[in-house]
Structures are given as structure tokens and as C-alpha cells.
Coordinates of C-alpha atoms and ligand atoms in Angstrom, one line a residue:
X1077 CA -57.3 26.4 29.2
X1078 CA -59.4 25.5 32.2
X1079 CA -60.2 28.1 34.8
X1080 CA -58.2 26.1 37.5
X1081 CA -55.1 26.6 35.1
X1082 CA -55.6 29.8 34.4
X1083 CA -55.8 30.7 37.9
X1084 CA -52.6 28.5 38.8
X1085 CA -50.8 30.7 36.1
X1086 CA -52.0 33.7 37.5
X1087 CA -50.9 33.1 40.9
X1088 CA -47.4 31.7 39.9
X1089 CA -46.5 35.1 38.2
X1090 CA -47.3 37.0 41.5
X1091 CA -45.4 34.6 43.3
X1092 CA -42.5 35.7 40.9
X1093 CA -42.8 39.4 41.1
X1094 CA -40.7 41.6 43.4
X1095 CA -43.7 44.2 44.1
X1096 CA -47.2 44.4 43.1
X1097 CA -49.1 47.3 42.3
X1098 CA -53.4 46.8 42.5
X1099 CA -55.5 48.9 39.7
X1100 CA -58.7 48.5 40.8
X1101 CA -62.3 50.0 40.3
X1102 CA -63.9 52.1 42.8
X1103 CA -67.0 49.6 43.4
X1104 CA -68.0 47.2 46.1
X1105 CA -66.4 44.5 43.6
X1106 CA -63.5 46.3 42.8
X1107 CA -62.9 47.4 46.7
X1108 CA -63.0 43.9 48.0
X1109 CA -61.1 42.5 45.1
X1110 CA -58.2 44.9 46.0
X1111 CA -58.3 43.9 49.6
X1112 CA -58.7 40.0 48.7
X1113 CA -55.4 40.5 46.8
X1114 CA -54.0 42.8 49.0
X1115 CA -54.2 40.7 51.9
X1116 CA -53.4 37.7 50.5
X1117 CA -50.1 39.5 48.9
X1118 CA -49.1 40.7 52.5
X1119 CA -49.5 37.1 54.1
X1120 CA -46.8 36.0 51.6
X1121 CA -44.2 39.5 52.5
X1122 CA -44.9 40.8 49.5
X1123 CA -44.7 44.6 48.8
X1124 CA -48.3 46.2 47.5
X1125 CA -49.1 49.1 46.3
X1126 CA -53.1 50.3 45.4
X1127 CA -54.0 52.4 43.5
X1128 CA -58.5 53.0 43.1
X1129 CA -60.0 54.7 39.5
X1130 CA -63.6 54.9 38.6
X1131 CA -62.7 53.3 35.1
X1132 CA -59.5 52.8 33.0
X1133 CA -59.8 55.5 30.7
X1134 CA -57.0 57.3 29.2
X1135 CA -56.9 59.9 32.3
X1136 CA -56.9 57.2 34.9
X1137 CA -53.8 55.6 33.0
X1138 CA -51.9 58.7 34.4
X1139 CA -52.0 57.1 38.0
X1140 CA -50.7 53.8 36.6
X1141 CA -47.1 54.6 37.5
X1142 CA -43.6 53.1 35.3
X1143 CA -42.3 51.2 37.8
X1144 CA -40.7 47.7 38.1
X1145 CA -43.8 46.4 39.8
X1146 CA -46.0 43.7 38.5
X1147 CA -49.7 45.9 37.5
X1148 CA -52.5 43.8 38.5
X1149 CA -55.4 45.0 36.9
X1150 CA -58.4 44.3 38.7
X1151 CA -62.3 44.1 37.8
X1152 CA -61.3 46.4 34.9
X1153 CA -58.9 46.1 32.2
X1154 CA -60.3 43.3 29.9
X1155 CA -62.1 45.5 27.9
X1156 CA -59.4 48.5 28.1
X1157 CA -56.7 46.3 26.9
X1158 CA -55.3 48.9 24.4
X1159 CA -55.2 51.4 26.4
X1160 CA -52.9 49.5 28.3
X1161 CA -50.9 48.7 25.3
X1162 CA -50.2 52.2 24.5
X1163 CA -49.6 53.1 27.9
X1164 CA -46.7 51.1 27.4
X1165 CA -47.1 48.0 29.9
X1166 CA -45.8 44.7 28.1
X1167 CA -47.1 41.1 28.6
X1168 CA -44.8 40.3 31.3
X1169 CA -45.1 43.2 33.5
X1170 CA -49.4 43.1 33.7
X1171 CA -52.2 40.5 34.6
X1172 CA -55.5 41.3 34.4
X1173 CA -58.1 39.5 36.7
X1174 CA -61.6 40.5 35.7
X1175 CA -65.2 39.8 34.4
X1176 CA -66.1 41.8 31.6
X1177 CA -66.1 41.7 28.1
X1178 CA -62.2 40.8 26.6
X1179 CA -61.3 43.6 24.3
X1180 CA -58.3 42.3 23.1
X1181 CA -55.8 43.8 21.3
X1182 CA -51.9 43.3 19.8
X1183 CA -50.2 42.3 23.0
X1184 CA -51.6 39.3 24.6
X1185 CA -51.7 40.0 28.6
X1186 CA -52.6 37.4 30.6
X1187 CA -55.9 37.1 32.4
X1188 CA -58.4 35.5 34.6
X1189 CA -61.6 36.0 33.5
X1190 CA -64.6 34.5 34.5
X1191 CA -66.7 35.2 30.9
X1192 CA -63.6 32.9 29.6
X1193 CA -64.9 29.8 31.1
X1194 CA -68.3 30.3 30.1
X1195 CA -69.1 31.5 33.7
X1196 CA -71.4 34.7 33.8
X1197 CA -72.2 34.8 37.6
X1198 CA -68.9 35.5 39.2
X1199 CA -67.1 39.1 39.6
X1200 CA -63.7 40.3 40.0
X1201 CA -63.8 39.7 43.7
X1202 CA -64.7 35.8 43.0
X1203 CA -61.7 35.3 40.3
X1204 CA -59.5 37.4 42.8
X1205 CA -60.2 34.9 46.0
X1206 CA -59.8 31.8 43.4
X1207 CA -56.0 33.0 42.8
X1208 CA -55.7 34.1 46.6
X1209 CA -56.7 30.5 47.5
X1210 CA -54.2 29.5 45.0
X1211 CA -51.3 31.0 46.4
X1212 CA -52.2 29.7 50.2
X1213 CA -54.9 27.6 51.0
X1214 CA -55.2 29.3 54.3
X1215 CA -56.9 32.3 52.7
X1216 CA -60.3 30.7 53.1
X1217 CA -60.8 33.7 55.1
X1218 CA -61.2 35.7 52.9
X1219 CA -64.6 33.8 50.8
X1220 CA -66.9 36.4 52.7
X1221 CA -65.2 39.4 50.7
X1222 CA -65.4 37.7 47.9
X1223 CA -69.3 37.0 48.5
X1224 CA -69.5 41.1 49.3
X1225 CA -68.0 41.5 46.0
X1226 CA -70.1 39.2 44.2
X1227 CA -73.0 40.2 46.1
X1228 CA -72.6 43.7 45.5
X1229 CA -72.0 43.1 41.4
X1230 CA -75.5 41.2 41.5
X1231 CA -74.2 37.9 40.7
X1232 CA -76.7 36.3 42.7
X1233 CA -79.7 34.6 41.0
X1234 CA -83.1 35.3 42.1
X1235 CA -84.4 32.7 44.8
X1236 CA -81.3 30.7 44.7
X1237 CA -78.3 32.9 45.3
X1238 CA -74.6 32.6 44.1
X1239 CA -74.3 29.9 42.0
X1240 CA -71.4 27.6 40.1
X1241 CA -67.8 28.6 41.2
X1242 CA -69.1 32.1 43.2
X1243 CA -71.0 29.1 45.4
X1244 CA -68.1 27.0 46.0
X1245 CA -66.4 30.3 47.5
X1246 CA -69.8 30.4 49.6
X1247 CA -69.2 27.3 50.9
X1248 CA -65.7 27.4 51.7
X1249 CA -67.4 30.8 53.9
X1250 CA -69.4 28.4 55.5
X1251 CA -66.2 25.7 56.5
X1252 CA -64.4 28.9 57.7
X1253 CA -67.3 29.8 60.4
X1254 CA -67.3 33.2 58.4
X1255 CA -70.9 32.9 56.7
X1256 CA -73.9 31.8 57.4
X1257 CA -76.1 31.0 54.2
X1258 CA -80.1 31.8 54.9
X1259 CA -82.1 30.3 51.8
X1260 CA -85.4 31.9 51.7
X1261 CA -84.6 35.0 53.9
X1262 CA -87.0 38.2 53.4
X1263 CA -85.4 40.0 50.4
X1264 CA -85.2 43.5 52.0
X1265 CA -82.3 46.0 52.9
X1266 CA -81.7 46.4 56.0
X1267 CA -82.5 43.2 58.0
X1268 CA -79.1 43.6 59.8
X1269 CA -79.3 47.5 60.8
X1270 CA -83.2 48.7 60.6
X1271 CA -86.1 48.0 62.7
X1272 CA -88.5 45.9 60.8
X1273 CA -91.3 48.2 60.6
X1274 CA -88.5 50.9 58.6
X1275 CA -87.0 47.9 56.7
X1276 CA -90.3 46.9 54.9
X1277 CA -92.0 50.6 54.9
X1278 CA -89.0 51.2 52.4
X1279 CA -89.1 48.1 50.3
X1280 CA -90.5 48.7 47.3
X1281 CA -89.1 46.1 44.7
X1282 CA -91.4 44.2 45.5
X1283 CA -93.7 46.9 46.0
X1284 CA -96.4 45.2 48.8
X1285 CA -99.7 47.1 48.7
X1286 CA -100.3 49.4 52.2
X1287 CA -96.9 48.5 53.8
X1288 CA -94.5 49.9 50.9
X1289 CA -93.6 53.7 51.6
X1290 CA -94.8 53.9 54.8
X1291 CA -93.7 52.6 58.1
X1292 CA -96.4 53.6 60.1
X1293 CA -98.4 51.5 58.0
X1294 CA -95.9 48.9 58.0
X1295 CA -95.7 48.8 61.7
X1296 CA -100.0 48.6 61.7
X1297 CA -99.3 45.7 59.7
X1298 CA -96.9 44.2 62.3
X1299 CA -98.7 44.7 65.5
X1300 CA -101.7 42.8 63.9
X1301 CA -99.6 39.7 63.2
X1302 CA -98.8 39.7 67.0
X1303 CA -94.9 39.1 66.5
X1304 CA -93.0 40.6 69.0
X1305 CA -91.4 43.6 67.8
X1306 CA -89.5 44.7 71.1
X1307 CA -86.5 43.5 72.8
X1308 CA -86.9 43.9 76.7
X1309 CA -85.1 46.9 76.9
X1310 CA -87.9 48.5 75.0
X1311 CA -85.3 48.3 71.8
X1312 CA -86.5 47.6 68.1
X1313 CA -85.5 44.2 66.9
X1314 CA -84.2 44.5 63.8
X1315 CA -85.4 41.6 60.7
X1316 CA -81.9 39.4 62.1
X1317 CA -82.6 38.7 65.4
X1318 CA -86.3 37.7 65.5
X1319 CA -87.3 34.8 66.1
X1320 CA -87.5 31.5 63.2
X1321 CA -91.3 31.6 63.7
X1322 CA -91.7 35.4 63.7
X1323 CA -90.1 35.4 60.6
X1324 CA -92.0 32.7 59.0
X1325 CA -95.2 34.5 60.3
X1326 CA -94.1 37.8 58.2
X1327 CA -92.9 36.4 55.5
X1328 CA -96.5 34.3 55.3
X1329 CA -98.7 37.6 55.8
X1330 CA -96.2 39.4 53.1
X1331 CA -96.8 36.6 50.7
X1332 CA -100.6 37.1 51.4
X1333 CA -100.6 40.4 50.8
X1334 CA -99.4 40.3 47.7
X1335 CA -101.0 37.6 46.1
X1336 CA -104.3 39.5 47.5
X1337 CA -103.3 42.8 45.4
X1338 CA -102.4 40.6 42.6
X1339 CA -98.7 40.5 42.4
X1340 CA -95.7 37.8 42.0
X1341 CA -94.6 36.9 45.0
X1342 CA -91.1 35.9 43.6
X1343 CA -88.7 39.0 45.0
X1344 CA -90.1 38.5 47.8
X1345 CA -87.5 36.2 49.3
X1346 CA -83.9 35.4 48.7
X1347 CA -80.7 33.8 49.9
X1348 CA -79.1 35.8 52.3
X1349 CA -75.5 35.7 53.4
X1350 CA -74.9 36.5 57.5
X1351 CA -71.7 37.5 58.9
X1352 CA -71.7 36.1 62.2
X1353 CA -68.2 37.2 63.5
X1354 CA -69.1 40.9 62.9
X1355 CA -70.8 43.5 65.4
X1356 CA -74.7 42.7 65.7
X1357 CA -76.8 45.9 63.9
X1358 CA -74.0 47.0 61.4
X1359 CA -74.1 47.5 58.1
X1360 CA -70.9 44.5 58.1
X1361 CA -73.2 42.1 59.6
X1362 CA -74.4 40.8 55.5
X1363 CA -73.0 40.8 52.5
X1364 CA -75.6 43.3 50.4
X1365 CA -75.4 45.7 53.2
X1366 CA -71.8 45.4 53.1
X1367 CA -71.9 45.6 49.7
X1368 CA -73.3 49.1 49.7
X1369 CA -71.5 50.7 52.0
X1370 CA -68.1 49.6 50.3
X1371 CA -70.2 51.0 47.0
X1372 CA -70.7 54.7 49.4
X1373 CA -66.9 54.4 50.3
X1374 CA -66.0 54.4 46.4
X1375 CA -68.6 56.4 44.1
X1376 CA -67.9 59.1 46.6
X1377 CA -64.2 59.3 46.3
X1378 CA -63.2 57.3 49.5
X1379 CA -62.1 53.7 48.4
X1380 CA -59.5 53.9 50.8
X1381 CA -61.9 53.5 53.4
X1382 CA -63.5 50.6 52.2
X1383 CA -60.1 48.9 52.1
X1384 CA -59.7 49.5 55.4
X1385 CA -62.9 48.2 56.5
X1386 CA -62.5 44.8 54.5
X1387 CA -59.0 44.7 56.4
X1388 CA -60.6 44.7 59.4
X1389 CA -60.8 48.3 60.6
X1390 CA -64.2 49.1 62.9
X1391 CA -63.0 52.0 64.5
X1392 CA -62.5 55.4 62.5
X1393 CA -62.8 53.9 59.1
X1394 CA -66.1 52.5 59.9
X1395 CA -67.8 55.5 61.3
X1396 CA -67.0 57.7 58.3
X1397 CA -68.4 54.9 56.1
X1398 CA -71.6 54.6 57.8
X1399 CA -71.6 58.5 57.0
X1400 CA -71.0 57.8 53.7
X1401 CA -73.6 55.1 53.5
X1402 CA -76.3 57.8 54.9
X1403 CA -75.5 60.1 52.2
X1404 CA -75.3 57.8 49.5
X1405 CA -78.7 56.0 50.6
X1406 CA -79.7 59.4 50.4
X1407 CA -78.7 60.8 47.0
X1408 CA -79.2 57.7 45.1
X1409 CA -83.2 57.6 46.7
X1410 CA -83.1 61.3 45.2
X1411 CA -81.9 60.4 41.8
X1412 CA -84.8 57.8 41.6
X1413 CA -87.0 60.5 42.3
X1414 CA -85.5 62.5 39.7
X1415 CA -85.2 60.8 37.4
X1416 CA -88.7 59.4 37.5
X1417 CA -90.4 63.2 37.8
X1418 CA -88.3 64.0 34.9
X1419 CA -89.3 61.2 33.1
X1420 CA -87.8 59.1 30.1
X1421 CA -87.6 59.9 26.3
X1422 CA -89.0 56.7 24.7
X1423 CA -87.0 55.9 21.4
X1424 CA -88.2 52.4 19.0
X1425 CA -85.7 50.6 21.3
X1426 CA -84.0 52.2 24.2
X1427 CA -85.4 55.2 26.4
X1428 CA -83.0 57.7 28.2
X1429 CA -82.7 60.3 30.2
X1430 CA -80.5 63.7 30.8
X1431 CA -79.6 63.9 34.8
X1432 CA -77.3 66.9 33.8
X1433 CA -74.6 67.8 36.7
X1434 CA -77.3 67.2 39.2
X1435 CA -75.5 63.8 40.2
X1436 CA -72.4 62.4 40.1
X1437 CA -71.5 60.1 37.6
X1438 CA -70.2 57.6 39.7
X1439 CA -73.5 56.7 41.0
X1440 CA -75.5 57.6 38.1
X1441 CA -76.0 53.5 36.9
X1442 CA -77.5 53.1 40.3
X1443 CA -80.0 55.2 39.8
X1444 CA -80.6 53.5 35.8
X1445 CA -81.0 50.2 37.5
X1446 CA -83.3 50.9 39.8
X1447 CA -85.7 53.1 37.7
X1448 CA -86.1 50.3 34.9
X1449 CA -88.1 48.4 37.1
X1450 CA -90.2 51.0 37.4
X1451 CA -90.8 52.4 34.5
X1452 CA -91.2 50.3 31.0
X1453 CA -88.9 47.5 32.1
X1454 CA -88.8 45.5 28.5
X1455 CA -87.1 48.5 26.9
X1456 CA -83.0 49.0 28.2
X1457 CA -82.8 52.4 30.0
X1458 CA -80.5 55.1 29.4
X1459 CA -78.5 58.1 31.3
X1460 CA -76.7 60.5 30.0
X1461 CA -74.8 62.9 32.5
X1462 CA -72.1 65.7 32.9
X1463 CA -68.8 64.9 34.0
X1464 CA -67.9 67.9 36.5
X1465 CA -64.2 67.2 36.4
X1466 CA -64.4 67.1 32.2
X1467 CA -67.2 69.4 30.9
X1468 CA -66.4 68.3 26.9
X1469 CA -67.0 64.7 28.2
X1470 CA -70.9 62.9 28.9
X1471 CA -71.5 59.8 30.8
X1472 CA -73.4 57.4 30.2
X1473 CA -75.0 54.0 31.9
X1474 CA -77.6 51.8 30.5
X1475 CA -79.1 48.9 32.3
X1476 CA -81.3 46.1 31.0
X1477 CA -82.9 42.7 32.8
X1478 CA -82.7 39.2 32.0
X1479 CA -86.0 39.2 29.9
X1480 CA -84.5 41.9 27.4
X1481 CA -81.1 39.7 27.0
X1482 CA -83.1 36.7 25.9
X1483 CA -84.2 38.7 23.1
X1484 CA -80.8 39.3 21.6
X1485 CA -80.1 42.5 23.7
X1486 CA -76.2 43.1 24.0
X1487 CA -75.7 46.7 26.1
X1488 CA -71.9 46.1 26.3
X1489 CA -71.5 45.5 22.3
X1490 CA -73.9 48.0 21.9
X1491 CA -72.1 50.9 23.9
X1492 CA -68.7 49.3 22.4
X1493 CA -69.8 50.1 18.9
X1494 CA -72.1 53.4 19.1
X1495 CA -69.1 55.1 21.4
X1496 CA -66.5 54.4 18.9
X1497 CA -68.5 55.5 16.5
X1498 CA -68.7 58.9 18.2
X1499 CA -65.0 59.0 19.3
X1500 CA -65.7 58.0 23.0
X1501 CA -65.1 54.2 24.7
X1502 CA -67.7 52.1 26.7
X1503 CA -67.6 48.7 28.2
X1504 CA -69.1 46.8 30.8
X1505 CA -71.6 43.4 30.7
X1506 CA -74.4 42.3 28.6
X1507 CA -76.7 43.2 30.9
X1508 CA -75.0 46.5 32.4
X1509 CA -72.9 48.8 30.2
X1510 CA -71.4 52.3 30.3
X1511 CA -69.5 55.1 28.1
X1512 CA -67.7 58.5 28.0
X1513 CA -68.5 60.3 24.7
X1514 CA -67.9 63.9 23.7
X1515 CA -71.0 65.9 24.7
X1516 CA -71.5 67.5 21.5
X1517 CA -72.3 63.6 20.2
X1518 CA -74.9 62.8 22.8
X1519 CA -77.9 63.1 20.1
X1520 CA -76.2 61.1 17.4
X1521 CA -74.7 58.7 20.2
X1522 CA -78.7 58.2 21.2
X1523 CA -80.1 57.3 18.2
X1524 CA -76.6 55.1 17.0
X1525 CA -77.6 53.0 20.2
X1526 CA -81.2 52.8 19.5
X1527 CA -80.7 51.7 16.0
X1528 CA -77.9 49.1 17.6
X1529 CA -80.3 47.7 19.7
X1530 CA -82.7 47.3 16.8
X1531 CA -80.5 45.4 14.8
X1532 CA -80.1 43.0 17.8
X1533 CA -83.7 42.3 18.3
X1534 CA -83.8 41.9 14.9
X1535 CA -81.1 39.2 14.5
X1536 CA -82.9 37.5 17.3
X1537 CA -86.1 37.6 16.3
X1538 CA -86.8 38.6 12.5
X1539 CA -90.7 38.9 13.3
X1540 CA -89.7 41.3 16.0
X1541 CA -88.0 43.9 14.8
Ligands
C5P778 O1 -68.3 47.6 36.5 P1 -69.3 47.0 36.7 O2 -69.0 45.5 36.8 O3 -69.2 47.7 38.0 O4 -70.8 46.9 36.8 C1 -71.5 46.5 37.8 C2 -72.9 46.7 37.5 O5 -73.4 45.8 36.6 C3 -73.8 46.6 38.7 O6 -74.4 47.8 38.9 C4 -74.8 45.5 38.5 O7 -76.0 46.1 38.7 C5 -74.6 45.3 37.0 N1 -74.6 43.8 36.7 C6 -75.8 43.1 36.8 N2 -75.8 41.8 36.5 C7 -74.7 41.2 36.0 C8 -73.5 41.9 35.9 C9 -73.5 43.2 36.3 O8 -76.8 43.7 37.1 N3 -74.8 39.9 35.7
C5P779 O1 -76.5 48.7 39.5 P1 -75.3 48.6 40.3 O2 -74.8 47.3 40.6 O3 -74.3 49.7 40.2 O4 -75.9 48.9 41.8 C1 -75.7 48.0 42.8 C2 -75.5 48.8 44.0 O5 -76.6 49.8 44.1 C3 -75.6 48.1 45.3 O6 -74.5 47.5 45.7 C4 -76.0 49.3 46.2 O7 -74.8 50.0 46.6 C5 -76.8 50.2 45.4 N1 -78.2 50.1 45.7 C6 -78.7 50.6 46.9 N2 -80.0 50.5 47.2 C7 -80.9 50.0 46.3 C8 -80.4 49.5 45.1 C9 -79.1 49.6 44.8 O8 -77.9 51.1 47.7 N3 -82.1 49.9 46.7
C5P780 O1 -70.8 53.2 35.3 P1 -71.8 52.1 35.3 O2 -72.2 51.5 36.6 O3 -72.9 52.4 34.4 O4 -71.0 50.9 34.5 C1 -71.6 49.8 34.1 C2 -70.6 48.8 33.6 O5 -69.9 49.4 32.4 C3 -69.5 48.6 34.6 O6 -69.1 47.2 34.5 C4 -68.3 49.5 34.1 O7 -67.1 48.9 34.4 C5 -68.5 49.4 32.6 N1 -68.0 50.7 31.9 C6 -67.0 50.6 31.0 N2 -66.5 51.7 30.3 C7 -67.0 52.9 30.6 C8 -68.1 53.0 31.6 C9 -68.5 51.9 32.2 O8 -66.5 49.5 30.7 N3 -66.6 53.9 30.0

């Protein structure tokens, strides 16, 4: 069956359901998917009921209450099917609307899923707007949280953005007057909310020679150039508002300076996606800064709030998110740090690291994803951490690049098959995976991962094993 059908199906059963309850995932995804839905739901007079977890795992089930509702299970379920099952949910009374890896099992629930059309670059939040589009076309609205959600799952490509369906959503943005596409904009966070000089003195992916890490030296760097940096009220610009050319002029001297220390100049830029009807120098004002403060909301317990910002809320709900968002940056820049002082046990094919109760592991993956880069980025990275809330239970997220899965690397079958082994349950994508295992496995669970990983390299490339 074609997507389009699929999605049809999907919005006919919630059309026939009496009340609707949302199991969603705590992430920037998950949080816009649930508001996508939620929203759309309400416009038809429909009663809703959400309910966040950081993943379906037998615990989290315990929220999923017996009811008559209709369980939408959103950017999770696919791959927690039987858990489902034994929770006692039939066919008729779930729909899962998702973009991981299907693990099916005995009862056959219907789904959405993007990975079932072939279509890799589009998250929960992209399936969920399809089928909220389906149920009124007027919900065109609602393409710019589907772009956060996207956005914020890194479905965009390097140098040319969404793409395939997650681009059509784009551009029904675009008809809406909601987004405003920028092709080649400065790859940087912070272009909506920091002055330039702080926005560039802490980019470091790509790291540019003597303006990375410093903002002093950033701002040097600036005041050569000549751009104005200054509204007239004495006021940083920040990266949004300057002007075309001043942009142009930066970007130029950036390029410069890093083909001058010898690097790529590719991350440099990237499509950028502008809210124009939100308040000038907030976080809301573009989709990855969105993104991440809808991410702040959830890995620290507060989903709720990011609900009410995608609903509309600026008052209350978005001060305590920009708190949120300063904490998170925070934490997650300290996580880096630690977990690049600690440093990483190299194994033949994987190497990992113990981050111990230090951090949460909500936020843990984060902190994998952005440390691969740094450190030896061919080789998937690994953490392990402590669950506060469940000492017999570890943690664990790997992350790997686009380079590694053209070799045959496979993180979510990996983590599938070595968790199992070890009496724990993992999921996720190709290129991002996690799992809960019992602590006392951790050892074995490394080296059943490492050999895992071997055997896929292997298989992809006898010579190479
Ligand atoms: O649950 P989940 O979908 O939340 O995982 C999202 C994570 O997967 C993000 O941290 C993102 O970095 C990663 N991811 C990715 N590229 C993809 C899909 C997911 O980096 N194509
Ligand atoms: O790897 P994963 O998709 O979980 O991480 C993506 C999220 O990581 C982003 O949405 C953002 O919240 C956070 N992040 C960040 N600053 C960075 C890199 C990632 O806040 N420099
Ligand atoms: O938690 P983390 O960000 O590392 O998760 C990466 C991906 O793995 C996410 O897509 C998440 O939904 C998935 N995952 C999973 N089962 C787990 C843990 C994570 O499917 N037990």
C-alpha cells in the first residue's frame, strides 16, 4: 500500500473513534507530533487525551490506561509492538504513526510509517501532519511543527535541507505564510536569539580556526570585515536581521578562513527554516532553535510545556522553557566536556563510554552525537549510563554518521539483537539506536555489540573485516 493510502486509513479510523488518547515520546519530534495531532483532533470536537514517556518500555506501559479510547501511538511503538500486544491493546483499538524500525509481532496494528514507503528522511511529526492534512485540508497550519519535528530528529540533508515528502510539508509552510525557507543560510545555532559575535565564538562543528571558542576573537574577526554589528539603539544584531550583503560578506570571510586552515567548507552553510509570524529574537523564531527547546521541555521532565508552546502559548509556558533551554544548553555542553576528558574505550569496532549517574539518561544520546565528531568519527560511539529511577537497569545510546552506514553499519539491528541477548530491549534507526539492559550485563552487552558490528562490516565488505 502506498503512503497516501496508508495515511487515508489512518485518518479514517480516528475519524471513527469516540476519544483519542496520544502516547508520545518526550523529544522535539514526539512533542510536536502530539500537538500536530492534538490540534488537529480538537478542530474536529474530538476528545484527546496525552499522555508523554521517554520510551515504551514495559514501565511506561503502566500510564497507557484501559479505556475505550482509540491509543495513538506516536514516534514510538513500531518497534515495541509486543509490548503492546501483551499489554493487552487489540488491532482495533491502536494505530501507530511512527519512523523507526517495525518490530512486528502476532497482532497486526495498523501504522503509518515512513521507513514503509522506502522514505528515511521524515519523522513522526512529518507522518503525523500527513494524516492531520488528511482529516482537514485546513491544517496547513500546522507544516511548521511538523518542520520543528523533523528538524529536530535531523532529517534534514546537509546543504539541501528536508527533502521528498518532509519537503512537500515545507512547502505547503511556505503557501501558509508560516515559513520562510533560506537555502545557504550560516549553519550556526543561534542566528534568531544570539549576537553574532556569541553565535560563531560557539560554533564549533565546523570548527573555524581563531573564531571557534571565543567571542572576543569572533567579534575581532567581525569588526575587520566592517559589517555593521549594531542596531541604532546601541543593541546587538543578532545573525537574522542583518543585512543580505552583511551576511554574504561573513559567510565569504568564514569560507576563507577555513579553506586557509585547510578545512571543508561543507557545514558551513545550510537551509534554514524562519518563522516569520513569531516574536523577533526567540528561540520560536526557527525551526532548530525550536527544535531544542521543545527537546529542554522533554528530556527534563516538562513535555507538557512544550505542548503548550506548539499550541500557541508565549506567556508563562514560554518563559519556563527558555529556562529550561539555558539549563539544557548547559548540561549537554558539560556532558561533551565529560565525556571527552574522560575519554573513549576503543574496541575492534565500536568505542564507548561510562557517564555513570553524572547525567540523565534522557539527554545522554545528545551528548554521543555530538562527541563522534570529535573524536574517531569512522567507529560508532557508545554510552552506557545509570538510570536513577531503576539502579538494576543501564542505558545506553549509540550514534553513527552516514559514512559508517555505507559500510554495512546497522546500530538499531545491532542494539535489537545484543539487548536481547542480554535480557534488555533497544530500538531506534540505523543511524541512531538505544537500549535498557540489566547493569550487571554491561561488559558482555559491549563486546556482543562490538562483535555485531563486526559481522556487519564484514558482510559488507569481506576485505574489511
Ligand atoms: O527516538 P529517536 O527518533 O528520538 O532518535 C532521534 C535521534 O536519532 C536524534 O538524536 C537524531 O540525532 C538521530 N537521528 C539521526 N539521523 C536520522 C534519524 C535519527 O541523526 N536519520
Ligand atoms: O542526537 P539527537 O537528535 O538526540 O540530538 C538532537 C538535539 O540535540 C537537538 O534537537 C538539540 O536539542 C540538541 N543539540 C543541541 N546543541 C547542539 C547539538 C544538539 O542542543 N550543539
Ligand atoms: O535515547 P536515544 O536518543 O539514544 O535514542 C536513540 C533512538 O533509539 C531513538 O530513536 C529512541 O527512540 C530509540 N530507542 C529505542 N529503545 C530504547 C532506547 C532508545 O528504540 N530502549
Amino acid at each position: 500500500m502506498g503512503l497516501e493510502t496508508d495515511v487515508r486509513r489512518a485518518a479514517d479510523l480516528i475519524c471513527e473513534a469516540d476519544s483519542v488518547t496520544i502516547v508520545s515520546h518526550i523529544d522535539a519530534d514526539g512533542i510536536s507530533t502530539e500537538s500536530i495531532l492534538a490540534q488537529a483532533l480538537a478542530r474536529e470536537g474530538m476528545t484527546v487525551k496525552s499522555v508523554f514517556v521517554r520510551q515504551l518500555e514495559p514501565m511506561a506501559m503502566r500510564h497507557v490506561e484501559k479505556d475505550d479510547s482509540l491509543k495513538l501511538f506516536t514516534d514510538l511503538g513500531a518497534g515495541q509492538q509486543s509490548l503492546i500486544e501483551e499489554h493487552g491493546l487489540s488491532a482495533d483499538e491502536v494505530l501507530i504513526l511512527d519512523h523507526h524500525v517495525s518490530q512486528p509481532c502476532g497482532t497486526a496494528y495498523p501504522q503509518v510509517n515512513s521507513l514503509d514507503h522506502g522514505i528515511t528522511r521524515m519523522s513522526a511529526a512529518g507522518v503525523a501532519y500527513l494524516v492531520a492534512k488528511a482529516l482537514d485540508s485546513t491544517n496547513i497550519d500546522l507544516a511548521k511543527l511538523a518542520v520543528v519535528g523533523n528538524v529536530g530528529d535531523m532529517m534534514a540533508r546537509e546543504n539541501c535541507g528536508l527533502v521528498g515528502p518532509a519537503r512537500e510539508i515545507v512547502s505547503d509552510g511556505v503557501e501558509y505564510g508560516n515559513i520562510i525557507v533560506q537555502s545557504r543560510d550560516l549553519n550556526c545555532y543561534g542566528t534568531s536569539t544570539r549576537p553574532i559575535h556569541v553565535c560563531l565564538g560557539y560554533c564549533d562543528d565546523p570548527y573555524i580556526d581563531g573564531i571557534s571558542n571565543s567571542t572576543s576573537s569572533a567579534l575581532r574577526f567581525l569588526e575587520r570585515l566592517g559589517v555593521t554589528l549594531k542596531n541604532s539603539r546601541g543593541g546587538w544584531f543578532v545573525w537574522e536581521e542583518l543585512a543580505f550583503e552583511d551576511r554574504r560578506r561573513i559567510i565569504s570571510a568564514l569560507a576563507q578562513q577555513l579553506i586557509a586552515h585547510g578545512r571543508e567548507t561543507d557545514r558551513l552553510l545550510a537551509e534554514t527554516y524562519i518563522f516569520p509570524d513569531e516574536p523577533e529574537r526567540t528561540a520560536l523564531r526557527n525551526a532548530s532553535e525550536y527544535a531544542t527547546l521543545l527537546n529542554a521541555c522533554g528530556r527534563w521532565a516538562r513535555p507538557g510545556i512544550g505542548g503548550r508552546i506548539c499550541r500557541g502559548d508565549r506567556g508563562d509556558a514560554y518563559r519556563d522553557a527558555e529556562q529550561m533551554l539555558a539549563h539544557h544548553r548547559t548540561i549537554i555542553r558539560d556532558l561533551l566536556q565529560y565525556i571527552l576528558d574522560t575519554g573513549v574505550t576503543e574496541l575492534s569496532h565500536i568505542q564507548y563510554v561510562h557517564t555513570g549517574d553524572k547525567f540523565p539518561d534522557t539527554i545522554v544520546g545528545i551528548g554521543a552525537g555530538m562527541a563522534l565528531s570529535k573524536l574517531n568519527w569512522r567507529k560508532p560511539i557508545m554510552v552506557l549510563s545509570a538510570m536513577v529511577d531503576e539502579p538494576e537497569t543501564t542505558k545506553v545510546s549509540m550514534r553513527t554518521n552516514e559514512w559508517a552506514l555505507a559500510r554495512g553499519v546497522d546500530l538499531q539491528e545491532a542494539l535489537v539483537e545484543a539487548s536481547a541477548a542480554v535480557g534488555g530491549a533497544g530500538g531506534g534507526h540505523r543511524i541512531a539506536a538505544g537500549a535498557f539492559i540489566p547493569k550487571t550485563t554491561e561488559e558482555e552487552f559491549v563486546d556482543r555489540v562490538n562483535r555485531i558490528l563486526k559481522r556487519q562490516s564484514a558482510s559488507a565488505d569481506p576485505d574489511n573485516s
